[in-house]
CSV table of C-alpha atoms and ligand atoms in Angstrom, one decimal:
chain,number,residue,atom,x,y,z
X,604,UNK,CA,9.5,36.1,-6.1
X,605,UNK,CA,7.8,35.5,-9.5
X,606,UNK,CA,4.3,33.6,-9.0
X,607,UNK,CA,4.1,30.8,-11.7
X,608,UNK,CA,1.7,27.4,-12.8
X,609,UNK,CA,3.1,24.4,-13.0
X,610,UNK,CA,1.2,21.6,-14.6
X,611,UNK,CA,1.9,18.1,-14.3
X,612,UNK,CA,0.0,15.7,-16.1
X,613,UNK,CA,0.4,11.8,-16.3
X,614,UNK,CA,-1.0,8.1,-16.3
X,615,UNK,CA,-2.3,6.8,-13.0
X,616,UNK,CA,-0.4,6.2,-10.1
X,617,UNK,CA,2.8,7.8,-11.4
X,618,UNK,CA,3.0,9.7,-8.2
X,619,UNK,CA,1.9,12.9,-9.5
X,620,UNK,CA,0.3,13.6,-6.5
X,621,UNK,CA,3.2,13.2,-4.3
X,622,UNK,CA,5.1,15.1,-6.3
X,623,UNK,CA,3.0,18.1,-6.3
X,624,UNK,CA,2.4,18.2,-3.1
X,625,UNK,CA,6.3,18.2,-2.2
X,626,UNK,CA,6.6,20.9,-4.6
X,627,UNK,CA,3.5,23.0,-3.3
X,628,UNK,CA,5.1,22.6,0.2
X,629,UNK,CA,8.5,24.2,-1.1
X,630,UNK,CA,7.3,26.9,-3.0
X,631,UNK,CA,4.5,27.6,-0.4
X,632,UNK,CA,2.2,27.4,-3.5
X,633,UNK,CA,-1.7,25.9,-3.7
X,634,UNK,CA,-1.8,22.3,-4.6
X,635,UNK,CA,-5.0,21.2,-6.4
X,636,UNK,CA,-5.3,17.5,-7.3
X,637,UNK,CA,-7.7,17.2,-10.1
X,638,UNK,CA,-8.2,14.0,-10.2
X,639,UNK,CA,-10.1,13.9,-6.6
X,640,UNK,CA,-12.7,16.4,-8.6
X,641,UNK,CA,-13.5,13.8,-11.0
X,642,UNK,CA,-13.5,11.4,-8.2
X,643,UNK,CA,-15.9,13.5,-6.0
X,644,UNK,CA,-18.5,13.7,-9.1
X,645,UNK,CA,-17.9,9.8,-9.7
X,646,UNK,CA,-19.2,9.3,-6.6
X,647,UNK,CA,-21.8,11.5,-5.9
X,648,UNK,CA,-23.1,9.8,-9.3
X,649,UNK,CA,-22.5,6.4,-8.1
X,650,UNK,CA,-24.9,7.3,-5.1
X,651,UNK,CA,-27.6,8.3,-6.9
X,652,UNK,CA,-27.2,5.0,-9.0
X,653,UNK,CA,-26.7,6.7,-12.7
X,654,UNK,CA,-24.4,4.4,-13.4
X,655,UNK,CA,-24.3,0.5,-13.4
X,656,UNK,CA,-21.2,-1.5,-15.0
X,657,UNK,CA,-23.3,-1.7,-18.5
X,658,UNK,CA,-25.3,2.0,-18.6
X,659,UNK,CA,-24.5,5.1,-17.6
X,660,UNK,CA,-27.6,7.9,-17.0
X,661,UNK,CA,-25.9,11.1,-18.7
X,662,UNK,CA,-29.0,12.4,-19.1
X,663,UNK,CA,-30.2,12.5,-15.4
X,664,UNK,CA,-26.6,13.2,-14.7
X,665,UNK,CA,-25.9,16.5,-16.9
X,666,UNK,CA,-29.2,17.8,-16.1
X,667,UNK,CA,-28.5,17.6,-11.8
X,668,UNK,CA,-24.6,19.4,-12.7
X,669,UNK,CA,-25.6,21.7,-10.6
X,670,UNK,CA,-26.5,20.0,-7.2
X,671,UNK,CA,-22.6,19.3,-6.9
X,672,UNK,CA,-20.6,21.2,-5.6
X,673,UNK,CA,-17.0,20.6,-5.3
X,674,UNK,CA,-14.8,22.7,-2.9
X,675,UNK,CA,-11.3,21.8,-1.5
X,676,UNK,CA,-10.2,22.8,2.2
X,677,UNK,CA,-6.9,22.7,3.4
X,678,UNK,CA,-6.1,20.5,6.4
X,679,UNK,CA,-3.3,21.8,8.5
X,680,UNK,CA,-2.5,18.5,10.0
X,681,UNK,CA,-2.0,17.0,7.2
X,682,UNK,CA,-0.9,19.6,5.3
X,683,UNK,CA,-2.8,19.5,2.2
X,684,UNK,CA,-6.5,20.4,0.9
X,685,UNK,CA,-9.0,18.2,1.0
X,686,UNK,CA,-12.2,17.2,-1.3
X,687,UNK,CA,-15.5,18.1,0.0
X,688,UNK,CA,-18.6,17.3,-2.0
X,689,UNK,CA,-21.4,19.1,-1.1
X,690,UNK,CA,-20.1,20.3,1.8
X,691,UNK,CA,-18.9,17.2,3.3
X,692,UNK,CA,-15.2,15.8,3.3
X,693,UNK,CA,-15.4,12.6,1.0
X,694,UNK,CA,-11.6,12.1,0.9
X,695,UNK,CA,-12.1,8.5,2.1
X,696,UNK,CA,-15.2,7.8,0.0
X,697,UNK,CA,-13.2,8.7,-3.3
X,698,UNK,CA,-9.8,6.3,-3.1
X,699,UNK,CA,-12.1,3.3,-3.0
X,700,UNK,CA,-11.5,0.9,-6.4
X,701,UNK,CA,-14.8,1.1,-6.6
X,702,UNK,CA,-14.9,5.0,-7.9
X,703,UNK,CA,-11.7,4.0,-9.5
X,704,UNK,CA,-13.2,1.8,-11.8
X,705,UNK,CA,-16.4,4.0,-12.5
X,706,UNK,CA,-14.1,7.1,-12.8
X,707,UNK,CA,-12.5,7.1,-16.0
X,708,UNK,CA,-15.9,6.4,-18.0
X,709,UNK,CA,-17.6,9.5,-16.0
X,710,UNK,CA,-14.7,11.6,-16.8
X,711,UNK,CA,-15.4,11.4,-20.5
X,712,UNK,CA,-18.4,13.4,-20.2
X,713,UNK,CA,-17.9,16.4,-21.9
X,714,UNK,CA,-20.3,18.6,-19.7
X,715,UNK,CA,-18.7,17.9,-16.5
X,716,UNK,CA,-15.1,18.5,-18.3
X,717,UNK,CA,-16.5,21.7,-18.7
X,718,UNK,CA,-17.6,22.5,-15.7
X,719,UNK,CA,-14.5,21.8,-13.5
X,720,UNK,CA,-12.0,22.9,-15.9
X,721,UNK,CA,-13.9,26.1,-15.5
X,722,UNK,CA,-13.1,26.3,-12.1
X,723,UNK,CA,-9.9,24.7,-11.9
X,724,UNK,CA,-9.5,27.9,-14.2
X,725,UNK,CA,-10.6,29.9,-11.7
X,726,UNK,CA,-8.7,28.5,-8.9
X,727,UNK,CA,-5.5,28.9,-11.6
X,728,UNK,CA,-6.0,32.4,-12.0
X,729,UNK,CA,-3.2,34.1,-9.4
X,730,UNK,CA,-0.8,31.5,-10.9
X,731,UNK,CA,1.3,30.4,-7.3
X,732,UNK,CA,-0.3,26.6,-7.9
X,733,UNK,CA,0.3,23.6,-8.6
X,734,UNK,CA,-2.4,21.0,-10.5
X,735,UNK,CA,-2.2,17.9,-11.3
X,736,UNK,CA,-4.5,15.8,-13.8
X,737,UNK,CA,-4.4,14.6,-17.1
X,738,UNK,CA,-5.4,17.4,-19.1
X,739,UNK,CA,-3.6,20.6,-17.4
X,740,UNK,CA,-1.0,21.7,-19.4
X,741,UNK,CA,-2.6,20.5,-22.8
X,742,UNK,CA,-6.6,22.2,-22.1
X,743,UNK,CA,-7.1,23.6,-18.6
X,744,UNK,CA,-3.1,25.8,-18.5
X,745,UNK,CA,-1.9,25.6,-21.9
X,746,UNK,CA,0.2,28.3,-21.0
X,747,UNK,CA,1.8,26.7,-18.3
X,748,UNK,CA,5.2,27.6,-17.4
X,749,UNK,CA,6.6,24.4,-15.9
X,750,UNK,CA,4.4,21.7,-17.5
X,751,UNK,CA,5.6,17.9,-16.6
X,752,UNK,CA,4.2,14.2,-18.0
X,753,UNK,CA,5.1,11.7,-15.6
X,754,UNK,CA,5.0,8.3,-16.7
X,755,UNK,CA,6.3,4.9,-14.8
X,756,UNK,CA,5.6,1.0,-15.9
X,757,UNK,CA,1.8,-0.4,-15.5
X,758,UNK,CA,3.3,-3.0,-13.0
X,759,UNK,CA,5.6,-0.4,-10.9
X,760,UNK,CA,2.4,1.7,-11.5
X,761,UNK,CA,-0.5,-1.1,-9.9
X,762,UNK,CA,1.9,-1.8,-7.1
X,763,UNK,CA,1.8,1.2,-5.8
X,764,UNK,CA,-1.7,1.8,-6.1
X,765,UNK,CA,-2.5,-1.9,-4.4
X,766,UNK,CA,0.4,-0.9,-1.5
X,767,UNK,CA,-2.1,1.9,-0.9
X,768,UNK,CA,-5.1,0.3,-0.9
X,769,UNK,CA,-4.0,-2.3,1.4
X,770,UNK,CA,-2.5,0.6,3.5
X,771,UNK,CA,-5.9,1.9,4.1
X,772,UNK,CA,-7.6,-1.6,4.6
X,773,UNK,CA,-8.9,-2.2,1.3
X,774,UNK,CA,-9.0,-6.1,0.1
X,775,UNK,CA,-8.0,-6.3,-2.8
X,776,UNK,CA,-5.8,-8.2,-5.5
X,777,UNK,CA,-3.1,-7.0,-7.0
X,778,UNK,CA,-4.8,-8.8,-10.6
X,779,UNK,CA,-7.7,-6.3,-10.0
X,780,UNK,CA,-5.1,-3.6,-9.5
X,781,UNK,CA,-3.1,-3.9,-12.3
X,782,UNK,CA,-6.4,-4.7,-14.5
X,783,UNK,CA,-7.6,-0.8,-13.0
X,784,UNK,CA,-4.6,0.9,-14.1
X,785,UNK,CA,-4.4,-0.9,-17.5
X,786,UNK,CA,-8.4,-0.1,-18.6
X,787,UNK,CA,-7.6,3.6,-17.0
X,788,UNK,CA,-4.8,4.3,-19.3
X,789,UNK,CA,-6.9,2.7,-22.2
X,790,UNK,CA,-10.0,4.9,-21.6
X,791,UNK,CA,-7.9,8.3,-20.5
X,792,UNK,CA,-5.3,8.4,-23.9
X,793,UNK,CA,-8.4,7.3,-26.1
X,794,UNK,CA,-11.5,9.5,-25.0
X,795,UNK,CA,-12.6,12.2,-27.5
X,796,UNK,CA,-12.9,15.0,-24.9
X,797,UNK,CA,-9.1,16.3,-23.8
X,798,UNK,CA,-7.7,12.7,-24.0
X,799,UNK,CA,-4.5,11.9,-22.0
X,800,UNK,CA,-1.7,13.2,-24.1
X,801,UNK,CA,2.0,14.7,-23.7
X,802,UNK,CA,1.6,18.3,-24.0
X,803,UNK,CA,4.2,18.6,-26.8
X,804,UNK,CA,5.9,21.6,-24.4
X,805,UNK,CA,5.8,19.1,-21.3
X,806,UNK,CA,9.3,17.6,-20.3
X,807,UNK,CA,8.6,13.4,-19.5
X,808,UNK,CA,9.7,12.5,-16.3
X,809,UNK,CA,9.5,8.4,-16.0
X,810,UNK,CA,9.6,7.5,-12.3
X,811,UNK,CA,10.3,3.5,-12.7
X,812,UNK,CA,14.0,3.5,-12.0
X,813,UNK,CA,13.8,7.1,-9.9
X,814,UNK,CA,13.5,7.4,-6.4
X,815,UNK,CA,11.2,10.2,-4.9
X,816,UNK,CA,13.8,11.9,-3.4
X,817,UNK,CA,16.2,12.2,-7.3
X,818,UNK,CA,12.5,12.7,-8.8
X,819,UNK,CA,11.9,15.6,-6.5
X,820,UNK,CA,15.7,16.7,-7.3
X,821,UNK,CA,15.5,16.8,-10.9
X,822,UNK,CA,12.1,18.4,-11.4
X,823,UNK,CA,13.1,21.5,-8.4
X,824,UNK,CA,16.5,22.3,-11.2
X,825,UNK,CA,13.8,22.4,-13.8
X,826,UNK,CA,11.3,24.7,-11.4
X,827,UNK,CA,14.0,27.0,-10.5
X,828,UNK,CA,14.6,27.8,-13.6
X,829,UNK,CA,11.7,29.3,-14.1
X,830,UNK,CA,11.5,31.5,-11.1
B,1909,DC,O1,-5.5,11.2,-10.8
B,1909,DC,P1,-6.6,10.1,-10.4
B,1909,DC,O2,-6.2,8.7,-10.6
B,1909,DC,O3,-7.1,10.4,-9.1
B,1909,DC,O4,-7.7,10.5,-11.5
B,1909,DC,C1,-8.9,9.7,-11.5
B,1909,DC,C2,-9.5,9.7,-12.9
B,1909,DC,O5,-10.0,11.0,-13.2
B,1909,DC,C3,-8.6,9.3,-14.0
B,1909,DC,O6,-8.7,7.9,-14.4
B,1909,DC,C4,-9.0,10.2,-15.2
B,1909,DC,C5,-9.8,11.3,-14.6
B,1909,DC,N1,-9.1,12.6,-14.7
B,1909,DC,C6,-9.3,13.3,-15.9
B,1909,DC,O7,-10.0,12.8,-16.8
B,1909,DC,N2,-8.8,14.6,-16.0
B,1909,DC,C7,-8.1,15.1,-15.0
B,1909,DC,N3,-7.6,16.4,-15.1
B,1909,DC,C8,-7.9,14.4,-13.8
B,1909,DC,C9,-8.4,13.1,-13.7
């Protein structure tokens, strides 16, 4: 069967994730969630205390680039990869609100842009995959042969986000929540550096009114014409 990319890109908490990961399970394809890369860096920086609510260190932080290394490993159980920073699994450490409110201002440095698009490049490069982000069809696959924006309300968007958070234990308000996702969206469509923006090729899929299972129906017709 033909081996293709498909790139879906989208505000926060659309369930892009879920998505891809129900599609990588169907097509038997490798399922890389890019925003867990940012998150890794996010908080390997927030350990080392290069960034505070006010300042951010980019100088100490561009010039230790180097001491992080990012690699995912799949987990059979679960069935998906998971983030490991510096050889550890951090997959807990990263869905705090915490790194979720430090993330989107580390993720407009343009050196580490660089750096992981160059190996989520790599990781592209025998097609078979599916990413998700907020730059992948528009900088990191621009040649992308399925490439979807996924989209869905702020508030259907924080509710979500603060389900999961109290899911894994997390107190939290929903206020805060929906605060996250609104400053996220602000800071991802309005960075300089690969901002958050509908690839003009990318089909919109809005997820308010859709359920995940007529999500996942509409977007396999549009795969499966491509294969
Ligand atoms: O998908 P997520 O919410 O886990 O992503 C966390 C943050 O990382 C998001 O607010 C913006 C940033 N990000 C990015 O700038 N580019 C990507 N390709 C993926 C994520």
């Amino acid at each position: 069967m033909k081996k293709i990319t498909i790139a879906i890109d989208g505000f926060s908490s659309t369930g892009k994730s879920t998505l891809a990961k129900q599609l990588a399970k169907t097509l038997g394809y490798v399922y890389v969630d890019t925003g867990a890369m940012y998150r890794a860096v996010t908080y390997f920086i927030m350990q080392n205390n290069w960034i505070t609510p006010t300042k951010i260190d980019k100088l100490a932080i561009v010039k230790n680039l180097d001491k992080i290394n990012l690699h995912f490993q799949f987990n059979e159980q679960l069935g998906y990869a998971e983030m490991y920073l510096n050889n550890k699994n951090v997959e807990k450490q990263i869905r705090t609100l915490e790194v979720s409110q430090n993330v989107s201002r580390i993720a407009e440095i343009s050196e580490i842009r660089a750096k992981l698009v160059q190996q989520q490049q790599e990781m592209g490069k025998n097609k078979a995959i599916v990413m998700d982000g907020r730059d992948i069809g528009t900088v990191v696959f621009p040649n992308a042969d399925v490439k979807l924006f996924m989209t869905a309300s702020a508030e259907t968007r924080a509710q979500r986000r603060f389900n999961e958070l109290v899911e894994n234990g997390q107190r939290v308000s929903f206020a805060e929540v929906l605060e996250n996702v609104q400053q996220r969206d602000y800071i991802d469509t309005h960075r300089e550096d690969s901002p958050l923006v509908k690839a003009e090729d990318a089909i919109v899929i809005d997820n308010s009114v859709l359920t995940k299972e007529e999500q996942f129906k509409v977007v396999l017709q549009i795969v499966n014409k491509h294969l």
